[in-house]
Short mmCIF file of C-alpha atoms and ligand atoms in Angstrom, two decimals:
data_model
loop_
_atom_site.label_atom_id
_atom_site.label_comp_id
_atom_site.label_asym_id
_atom_site.label_seq_id
_atom_site.Cartn_x
_atom_site.Cartn_y
_atom_site.Cartn_z
CA MET A 313 10.12 -55.00 67.47
CA LYS A 314 7.65 -52.24 68.07
CA LYS A 315 4.22 -53.88 68.73
CA GLY A 316 0.57 -53.19 67.76
CA ILE A 317 -1.15 -53.67 64.46
CA LEU A 318 0.45 -51.23 62.35
CA TYR A 319 3.86 -52.80 63.06
CA SER A 320 2.89 -56.64 63.20
CA TYR A 321 0.34 -56.69 60.07
CA GLY A 322 1.46 -53.12 58.40
CA LYS A 323 2.41 -55.18 55.17
CA TYR A 324 -1.39 -56.08 54.93
CA LEU A 325 -2.76 -52.56 55.55
CA PRO A 326 -3.26 -49.74 53.58
CA LEU A 327 -0.38 -47.59 55.35
CA THR A 328 1.64 -44.88 53.25
CA GLY A 329 4.68 -43.32 54.55
CA LYS A 330 2.46 -40.26 55.85
CA THR A 331 0.44 -42.66 58.01
CA PRO A 332 1.18 -41.84 61.78
CA MET A 333 2.16 -45.25 63.38
CA LEU A 334 -0.21 -44.93 66.28
CA SER A 335 0.23 -47.87 68.90
CA LEU A 336 -1.02 -48.87 72.45
CA CYS A 337 0.18 -52.53 71.90
CA GLU A 338 -3.02 -53.77 70.49
CA GLY A 339 -3.34 -57.41 69.37
CA ASP A 340 -1.16 -59.96 69.74
CA THR A 341 -3.71 -61.54 72.32
CA PRO A 342 -3.82 -65.07 73.52
CA LEU A 343 -5.66 -68.02 72.33
CA ALA A 344 -6.17 -69.73 75.14
CA PRO A 345 -7.35 -73.55 75.39
CA LEU A 346 -10.17 -74.34 77.52
CA ARG A 347 -9.40 -77.48 79.04
CA ASN A 348 -12.85 -77.93 81.19
CA LEU A 349 -15.45 -76.55 78.68
CA SER A 350 -13.44 -78.47 75.85
CA ARG A 351 -14.00 -81.63 77.95
CA GLU A 352 -17.82 -80.92 78.54
CA LEU A 353 -18.58 -79.99 74.86
CA GLY A 354 -16.55 -82.63 73.56
CA VAL A 355 -14.66 -80.36 71.17
CA GLU A 356 -11.44 -78.62 71.52
CA LEU A 357 -12.21 -74.98 72.16
CA PHE A 358 -10.03 -71.98 72.39
CA ALA A 359 -10.82 -68.59 73.30
CA LYS A 360 -9.47 -65.50 71.65
CA TYR A 361 -9.25 -63.33 74.32
CA ASP A 362 -9.64 -59.86 72.87
CA GLY A 363 -10.77 -58.40 76.13
CA LEU A 364 -7.05 -58.32 76.80
CA ASN A 365 -6.63 -55.18 74.32
CA PRO A 366 -5.38 -51.97 75.59
CA THR A 367 -9.24 -50.66 76.22
CA GLY A 368 -10.15 -54.17 76.79
CA SER A 369 -12.32 -54.99 73.67
CA PHE A 370 -11.31 -56.02 70.02
CA LYS A 371 -12.11 -52.40 68.88
CA ASP A 372 -8.54 -51.58 69.31
CA ARG A 373 -7.68 -53.68 66.09
CA GLY A 374 -9.43 -51.42 63.71
CA MET A 375 -9.62 -48.28 65.62
CA VAL A 376 -5.89 -47.48 65.64
CA LEU A 377 -5.82 -47.80 61.78
CA ALA A 378 -9.18 -45.69 61.48
CA VAL A 379 -7.80 -43.10 63.79
CA ALA A 380 -4.52 -43.06 62.00
CA LYS A 381 -5.88 -42.63 58.48
CA ALA A 382 -8.19 -40.06 59.83
CA VAL A 383 -5.13 -37.93 61.05
CA GLU A 384 -3.26 -38.82 57.63
CA GLU A 385 -6.45 -37.51 55.73
CA GLY A 386 -6.46 -34.30 57.69
CA ALA A 387 -9.46 -35.02 60.28
CA LYS A 388 -9.04 -32.33 62.80
CA ALA A 389 -11.61 -34.45 65.14
CA VAL A 390 -13.19 -38.10 65.17
CA ILE A 391 -16.90 -39.07 66.11
CA CYS A 392 -18.78 -41.98 66.65
CA ALA A 393 -21.56 -43.67 67.93
CA SER A 394 -21.33 -46.60 70.32
CA THR A 395 -23.19 -49.25 72.58
CA GLY A 396 -19.77 -48.28 74.73
CA ASN A 397 -16.71 -50.40 73.56
CA THR A 398 -16.05 -47.97 70.27
CA SER A 399 -16.49 -45.16 72.36
CA ALA A 400 -13.76 -46.17 74.59
CA SER A 401 -11.32 -47.65 71.78
CA ALA A 402 -11.87 -44.07 69.93
CA ALA A 403 -11.37 -41.68 72.66
CA ALA A 404 -8.15 -43.63 73.51
CA TYR A 405 -6.75 -43.42 70.04
CA ALA A 406 -7.67 -39.72 69.43
CA ALA A 407 -5.97 -38.94 73.09
CA VAL A 408 -2.74 -40.35 71.48
CA ALA A 409 -3.12 -38.64 68.25
CA GLY A 410 -3.76 -35.63 70.08
CA ILE A 411 -7.54 -34.83 68.29
CA PRO A 412 -10.92 -34.48 69.83
CA CYS A 413 -13.20 -37.23 70.17
CA PHE A 414 -17.06 -36.75 70.27
CA VAL A 415 -19.10 -39.89 71.34
CA LEU A 416 -22.56 -40.34 71.25
CA LEU A 417 -24.20 -42.90 73.39
CA PRO A 418 -27.78 -44.66 74.04
CA ALA A 419 -28.70 -42.71 77.63
CA GLY A 420 -28.53 -44.91 80.46
CA LYS A 421 -27.48 -48.12 78.23
CA VAL A 422 -23.95 -48.30 78.45
CA ALA A 423 -22.04 -50.59 80.87
CA LEU A 424 -20.28 -48.13 83.45
CA GLY A 425 -16.69 -49.11 82.94
CA LYS A 426 -16.98 -48.07 79.15
CA LEU A 427 -18.32 -45.06 79.71
CA ALA A 428 -15.55 -44.10 82.56
CA GLN A 429 -13.30 -45.00 79.85
CA ALA A 430 -14.75 -42.60 77.36
CA MET A 431 -14.63 -39.70 79.88
CA ILE A 432 -11.20 -40.33 81.32
CA TYR A 433 -9.28 -40.35 77.99
CA GLY A 434 -11.13 -37.08 77.46
CA ALA A 435 -13.91 -37.57 74.84
CA LYS A 436 -16.84 -35.31 74.93
CA VAL A 437 -19.62 -37.70 75.91
CA LEU A 438 -23.12 -37.37 74.68
CA ALA A 439 -25.95 -39.34 76.05
CA VAL A 440 -28.54 -39.61 73.51
CA ARG A 441 -32.32 -39.99 74.20
CA GLY A 442 -32.94 -42.92 72.01
CA ASN A 443 -30.83 -46.20 71.02
CA PHE A 444 -27.84 -46.87 69.56
CA ASP A 445 -29.14 -47.05 65.72
CA ARG A 446 -30.61 -43.55 66.35
CA ALA A 447 -27.29 -42.67 67.77
CA LEU A 448 -25.34 -43.96 64.69
CA GLU A 449 -27.74 -41.52 62.28
CA LEU A 450 -26.63 -38.59 64.09
CA ALA A 451 -22.89 -39.55 63.89
CA ARG A 452 -23.44 -39.70 60.31
CA GLU A 453 -24.72 -36.26 60.44
CA GLY A 454 -22.46 -34.73 62.72
CA ALA A 455 -19.46 -36.50 60.29
CA GLU A 456 -20.60 -34.09 57.52
CA GLN A 457 -18.96 -31.32 59.19
CA GLU A 458 -15.91 -30.12 57.63
CA GLY A 459 -13.01 -31.47 59.38
CA PHE A 460 -14.90 -34.53 61.21
CA ALA A 461 -14.14 -38.18 60.73
CA ILE A 462 -16.83 -40.88 61.70
CA VAL A 463 -14.94 -43.91 63.34
CA ASN A 464 -18.12 -46.24 63.32
CA SER A 465 -17.72 -49.47 61.17
CA VAL A 466 -19.12 -47.64 57.96
CA ASN A 467 -15.41 -46.30 58.26
CA PRO A 468 -13.82 -49.00 55.91
CA TYR A 469 -10.57 -48.91 57.92
CA ARG A 470 -11.99 -50.07 61.04
CA LEU A 471 -13.05 -53.56 59.32
CA TRP A 472 -9.72 -53.91 57.61
CA GLY A 473 -7.74 -53.76 60.76
CA GLN A 474 -10.04 -56.19 62.72
CA ARG A 475 -9.21 -58.75 59.87
CA SER A 476 -5.97 -58.83 61.93
CA ALA A 477 -7.74 -61.08 64.38
CA ALA A 478 -8.50 -63.86 61.98
CA TRP A 479 -4.68 -63.74 60.90
CA GLU A 480 -3.46 -63.94 64.52
CA ILE A 481 -5.44 -67.25 64.82
CA CYS A 482 -4.18 -68.77 61.73
CA ASP A 483 -0.64 -67.82 62.59
CA GLU A 484 -0.98 -69.28 65.79
CA LEU A 485 -2.69 -72.51 65.06
CA GLY A 486 -1.19 -72.99 61.55
CA THR A 487 -4.64 -73.87 60.10
CA PRO A 488 -7.85 -72.01 60.63
CA PRO A 489 -10.27 -73.73 63.15
CA ASP A 490 -13.08 -75.86 62.21
CA TRP A 491 -15.38 -73.07 63.21
CA LEU A 492 -15.39 -69.48 64.31
CA THR A 493 -17.77 -68.48 66.83
CA LEU A 494 -18.68 -64.78 67.89
CA PRO A 495 -21.19 -62.27 68.94
CA VAL A 496 -23.03 -60.15 66.20
CA GLY A 497 -24.57 -56.71 66.98
CA ASN A 498 -23.26 -54.11 64.10
CA ALA A 499 -22.06 -57.44 62.33
CA GLY A 500 -18.82 -55.77 61.16
CA ASN A 501 -16.46 -58.01 63.28
CA ILE A 502 -17.86 -61.37 61.59
CA SER A 503 -17.50 -59.59 58.00
CA ALA A 504 -14.11 -58.44 58.81
CA TYR A 505 -12.69 -62.25 60.35
CA CYS A 506 -14.48 -63.45 56.70
CA ALA A 507 -12.58 -60.92 55.02
CA GLY A 508 -9.52 -62.01 56.93
CA PHE A 509 -9.82 -65.33 56.26
CA GLU A 510 -10.72 -65.02 52.37
CA PHE A 511 -7.33 -62.93 52.24
CA TYR A 512 -5.35 -65.68 53.84
CA LYS A 513 -6.77 -68.35 51.55
CA GLU A 514 -6.25 -66.12 48.39
CA ASN A 515 -2.50 -65.50 49.54
CA GLY A 516 -2.04 -69.13 50.05
CA ALA A 517 -1.53 -68.90 53.88
CA ILE A 518 -4.65 -71.44 54.57
CA ARG A 519 -6.64 -73.70 52.32
CA LYS A 520 -10.23 -73.54 53.90
CA LEU A 521 -12.14 -71.10 55.56
CA PRO A 522 -13.71 -71.88 59.13
CA ARG A 523 -17.47 -72.07 59.38
CA LEU A 524 -18.68 -68.67 60.79
CA VAL A 525 -21.00 -68.81 63.61
CA GLY A 526 -22.68 -65.65 64.65
CA VAL A 527 -24.55 -65.46 68.01
CA GLN A 528 -26.83 -62.86 68.77
CA ALA A 529 -29.15 -62.12 71.82
CA GLU A 530 -32.93 -63.05 71.28
CA GLY A 531 -34.30 -59.55 71.88
CA ALA A 532 -31.77 -58.10 69.14
CA ALA A 533 -31.55 -60.86 66.59
CA PRO A 534 -32.07 -59.16 63.23
CA MET A 535 -29.70 -61.40 61.62
CA VAL A 536 -31.55 -64.52 62.88
CA ARG A 537 -34.72 -62.85 62.13
CA GLY A 538 -33.70 -61.79 58.34
CA ALA A 539 -35.42 -58.28 59.47
CA PRO A 540 -34.42 -55.30 61.43
CA VAL A 541 -35.74 -55.02 65.27
CA ASP A 542 -37.14 -51.79 66.01
CA SER A 543 -36.86 -51.96 69.87
CA PRO A 544 -33.80 -54.26 70.71
CA GLU A 545 -33.54 -55.24 74.13
CA THR A 546 -30.97 -57.14 75.86
CA VAL A 547 -28.73 -57.48 79.06
CA ALA A 548 -25.85 -57.81 76.72
CA THR A 549 -26.02 -53.95 75.95
CA ALA A 550 -23.04 -54.11 73.74
CA ILE A 551 -24.85 -55.95 70.95
CA ARG A 552 -28.20 -54.22 71.76
CA ILE A 553 -28.39 -53.29 68.04
CA GLY A 554 -31.76 -53.62 65.85
CA ARG A 555 -30.31 -52.47 62.46
CA PRO A 556 -26.73 -53.98 61.80
CA VAL A 557 -24.57 -51.59 59.45
CA SER A 558 -22.76 -54.45 57.85
CA ALA A 559 -25.95 -56.88 57.62
CA ASP A 560 -25.19 -57.83 53.82
CA LYS A 561 -21.41 -58.76 54.33
CA ALA A 562 -22.24 -60.61 57.11
CA LYS A 563 -25.09 -62.75 55.63
CA ARG A 564 -22.34 -63.43 52.76
CA ALA A 565 -19.85 -64.44 55.29
CA VAL A 566 -22.24 -66.69 56.92
CA GLU A 567 -23.14 -68.28 53.45
CA ILE A 568 -19.77 -68.40 51.90
CA THR A 569 -18.26 -70.44 54.97
CA GLY A 570 -21.32 -72.67 55.27
CA GLY A 571 -21.83 -71.38 58.98
CA ARG A 572 -25.18 -69.86 60.84
CA PHE A 573 -26.71 -67.53 63.05
CA LEU A 574 -28.18 -68.17 66.03
CA ALA A 575 -29.82 -66.55 68.97
CA VAL A 576 -29.74 -67.34 72.71
CA SER A 577 -31.62 -66.12 75.92
CA ASP A 578 -30.31 -63.14 78.46
CA ASP A 579 -30.39 -65.99 81.07
CA GLU A 580 -28.62 -68.32 78.76
CA ILE A 581 -25.74 -65.66 78.19
CA LEU A 582 -25.37 -64.82 82.13
CA ASP A 583 -25.17 -68.58 82.60
CA ALA A 584 -22.27 -68.57 80.17
CA GLN A 585 -20.54 -65.85 81.35
CA LYS A 586 -20.52 -67.56 84.91
CA GLN A 587 -19.64 -70.91 83.63
CA LEU A 588 -16.47 -69.46 81.50
CA ALA A 589 -15.14 -67.90 84.66
CA SER A 590 -16.04 -70.49 87.29
CA SER A 591 -14.68 -73.54 84.77
CA ASP A 592 -11.78 -72.01 82.78
CA GLY A 593 -11.15 -68.40 84.84
CA LEU A 594 -11.57 -66.20 82.06
CA PHE A 595 -13.94 -63.18 82.71
CA ALA A 596 -15.85 -62.06 79.62
CA GLU A 597 -18.80 -59.06 79.15
CA PRO A 598 -22.08 -60.48 78.73
CA ALA A 599 -22.21 -59.97 74.80
CA SER A 600 -18.52 -61.78 74.64
CA CYS A 601 -20.15 -64.91 76.14
CA ALA A 602 -23.43 -65.23 73.60
CA PRO A 603 -21.09 -67.76 71.58
CA LEU A 604 -20.54 -69.92 74.33
CA ALA A 605 -24.02 -69.99 75.24
CA GLY A 606 -24.51 -70.76 71.54
CA LEU A 607 -22.30 -73.98 72.05
CA LEU A 608 -23.86 -75.06 75.08
CA LYS A 609 -27.70 -74.75 73.12
CA LEU A 610 -26.20 -76.62 69.97
CA LYS A 611 -24.96 -79.55 72.15
CA ARG A 612 -27.95 -79.64 74.40
CA GLU A 613 -29.84 -79.82 71.13
CA GLY A 614 -27.73 -82.46 69.62
CA GLU A 615 -26.21 -79.96 66.74
CA LEU A 616 -22.61 -79.79 68.12
CA PRO A 617 -20.57 -82.34 66.29
CA SER A 618 -17.65 -83.83 68.24
CA GLY A 619 -14.01 -83.43 68.10
CA LEU A 620 -14.30 -79.98 66.31
CA ARG A 621 -11.65 -77.58 66.69
CA ILE A 622 -13.56 -74.16 67.54
CA ALA A 623 -12.19 -70.91 68.15
CA MET A 624 -14.32 -68.37 70.26
CA VAL A 625 -13.70 -64.80 70.07
CA LEU A 626 -14.10 -63.19 73.79
CA THR A 627 -14.67 -59.68 72.43
CA GLY A 628 -14.98 -57.54 75.66
CA ASN A 629 -13.29 -57.94 78.83
CA GLY A 630 -15.71 -58.72 81.84
CA LEU A 631 -14.36 -55.91 84.16
CA LYS A 632 -16.11 -53.37 82.10
CA ASP A 633 -19.76 -54.55 83.40
CA PRO A 634 -19.42 -55.49 86.92
CA ASP A 635 -23.17 -54.78 87.31
CA ALA A 636 -24.11 -57.54 84.74
CA ALA A 637 -21.99 -60.03 86.33
CA THR A 638 -22.63 -59.54 90.00
CA SER A 639 -26.34 -59.35 89.21
CA ARG A 640 -26.73 -63.57 89.64
CA VAL A 641 -24.03 -64.50 91.67
CA PRO A 642 -23.96 -64.70 95.58
CA SER A 643 -22.64 -61.39 97.47
CA ALA A 644 -20.24 -61.16 99.94
CA ILE A 645 -20.31 -62.75 103.53
CA GLU A 646 -20.14 -60.07 105.99
CA ILE A 647 -18.64 -60.96 109.16
CA ASP A 648 -17.12 -59.22 112.27
CA GLY A 649 -13.33 -59.01 112.24
CA THR A 650 -12.82 -62.04 114.58
CA ARG A 651 -10.75 -65.14 114.54
CA GLU A 652 -14.31 -67.09 115.61
CA ALA A 653 -16.34 -65.50 113.02
CA LEU A 654 -13.89 -66.52 110.24
CA MET A 655 -13.66 -70.10 111.74
CA GLU A 656 -17.21 -70.49 111.86
CA VAL A 657 -17.53 -69.71 108.03
CA LEU A 658 -14.54 -71.96 106.98
CA ASN A 659 -15.69 -74.95 108.75
CA SER A 660 -19.74 -74.73 108.01
C1 LIG B 1102 -17.80 -56.62 73.31
O1 LIG B 1102 -18.93 -50.37 70.68
O2 LIG B 1102 -20.98 -51.65 68.30
O3 LIG B 1102 -21.06 -57.37 65.03
O4 LIG B 1102 -20.51 -49.59 69.51
O5 LIG B 1102 -18.90 -54.44 72.37
O6 LIG B 1102 -18.77 -55.97 64.96
O7 LIG B 1102 -20.75 -54.63 66.15
C2 LIG B 1102 -19.95 -53.24 70.16
C3 LIG B 1102 -19.97 -54.24 69.47
C4 LIG B 1102 -19.27 -57.68 70.17
C5 LIG B 1102 -20.26 -56.68 68.41
N1 LIG B 1102 -18.75 -57.90 71.50
O8 LIG B 1102 -19.83 -56.79 67.17
C6 LIG B 1102 -20.05 -50.54 70.00
C7 LIG B 1102 -20.37 -51.74 69.28
C8 LIG B 1102 -18.50 -56.80 72.20
C9 LIG B 1102 -18.97 -55.33 71.53
C10 LIG B 1102 -20.15 -56.71 69.62
C11 LIG B 1102 -19.76 -55.38 70.10
P1 LIG B 1102 -20.10 -55.84 65.66
#
C-alpha cells in the first residue's frame, strides 16, 4: 500500500482522476501514551506526535492536498506567509511537485531549523519587516498574480487534509478521546479537527465529539481575549499571531464541543517543554507544549477532572528550534580528555 494522506484517506478527500498523487509519506503518526505525565495529572494522556511528519510538523497533512490541487488546477507557483512550519512544508511539496515556492516570513522571528528547511527545499525566501499578520496580507496580494496559488489555510484544501489527524486518532482509539487539546495560532488546526470529528460523527464512525481545548500564549491570545492583538509576542514563534484567519470557525469549534480556550505564559510553555522531554521522552517545539502547560495549569487550579482520556497534539518537532530548548537548561560540562577528569564528574 502506498503511504501518505492522499492514499490513506483519499476516499474522504476531494480527489479527482487528475489530482497528482503526491506523497512524502505524511500522516500515520504515533499516538503515544504518556505514562509519567498521566500519573502526575491523574488522567489518561496521549500525545499525537505530529512532529514526526516528513517536514517535522502537522502542516504536511494539509499541504500535500493543497499543492496537489494547485497543480491540478494549473498553478505555476505557490506562495504563503508563515511563522515557519507552513513555509517548510510548502517548500517540500512544491519541490516534489516541481513548481516554484515563494515564502514570506516575519524577519528575525522564525526558528532557525524552519528557515533552513525552506531554503534547502529550494523556496524563494522573503523576510518581511513586519509580523506574520502583515506577511499574510502580502501573500494574499501576491496570489492575485496569474498562475499563483496561495497555500495558507485560507486555501480550503489545507484544513481538509488536516482533518486526517482527527480520523487517525478515532481509528486508533476506536472512540474519540474525552478532550483534545492543541495549540492555537491562526486557528486553522482546531477548526480542522472539529470538522474531522464532525464528519466522523455524521457518517456514524463515532458517537460524540471530544471537547476541544485550544491553548494560546498570553502575549498572542486573541481567541482568549475575543479581540485581535496588534503586536503579538511569545517565545513560541509558531503561534505569534494576532489576527487568526480562522477565528470564527475556531470559536464555533469550541462552542459546539463544549470546550474552551485558555492562555499560558512563556515560562509555563518552556517549563512544560522541559517536563515533556524529561519525564516522557518526547521533544516538541515550544508552541506544541502550550497544551501541556494548559493541562498543568488546569490541574493546579483544580479544574482538571481526573480519569479523563485526553489527546494532546504535538504539532511540531523540538529539533526545529534548538535555541528555545537550550535557553533554560544547564549547558554541557566541559572537561579535559582524561580519565581523571571523567571520574571526577561521574563521582561528584
Ligand atoms: C508547531 O507555519 O501558522 O492554529 O505559518 O507551527 O492552525 O495556525 C504555524 C502554526 C501550532 C498553530 N503549532 O496552528 C505557520 C503557522 C505549530 C505551528 C500552530 C502552528 P494553527
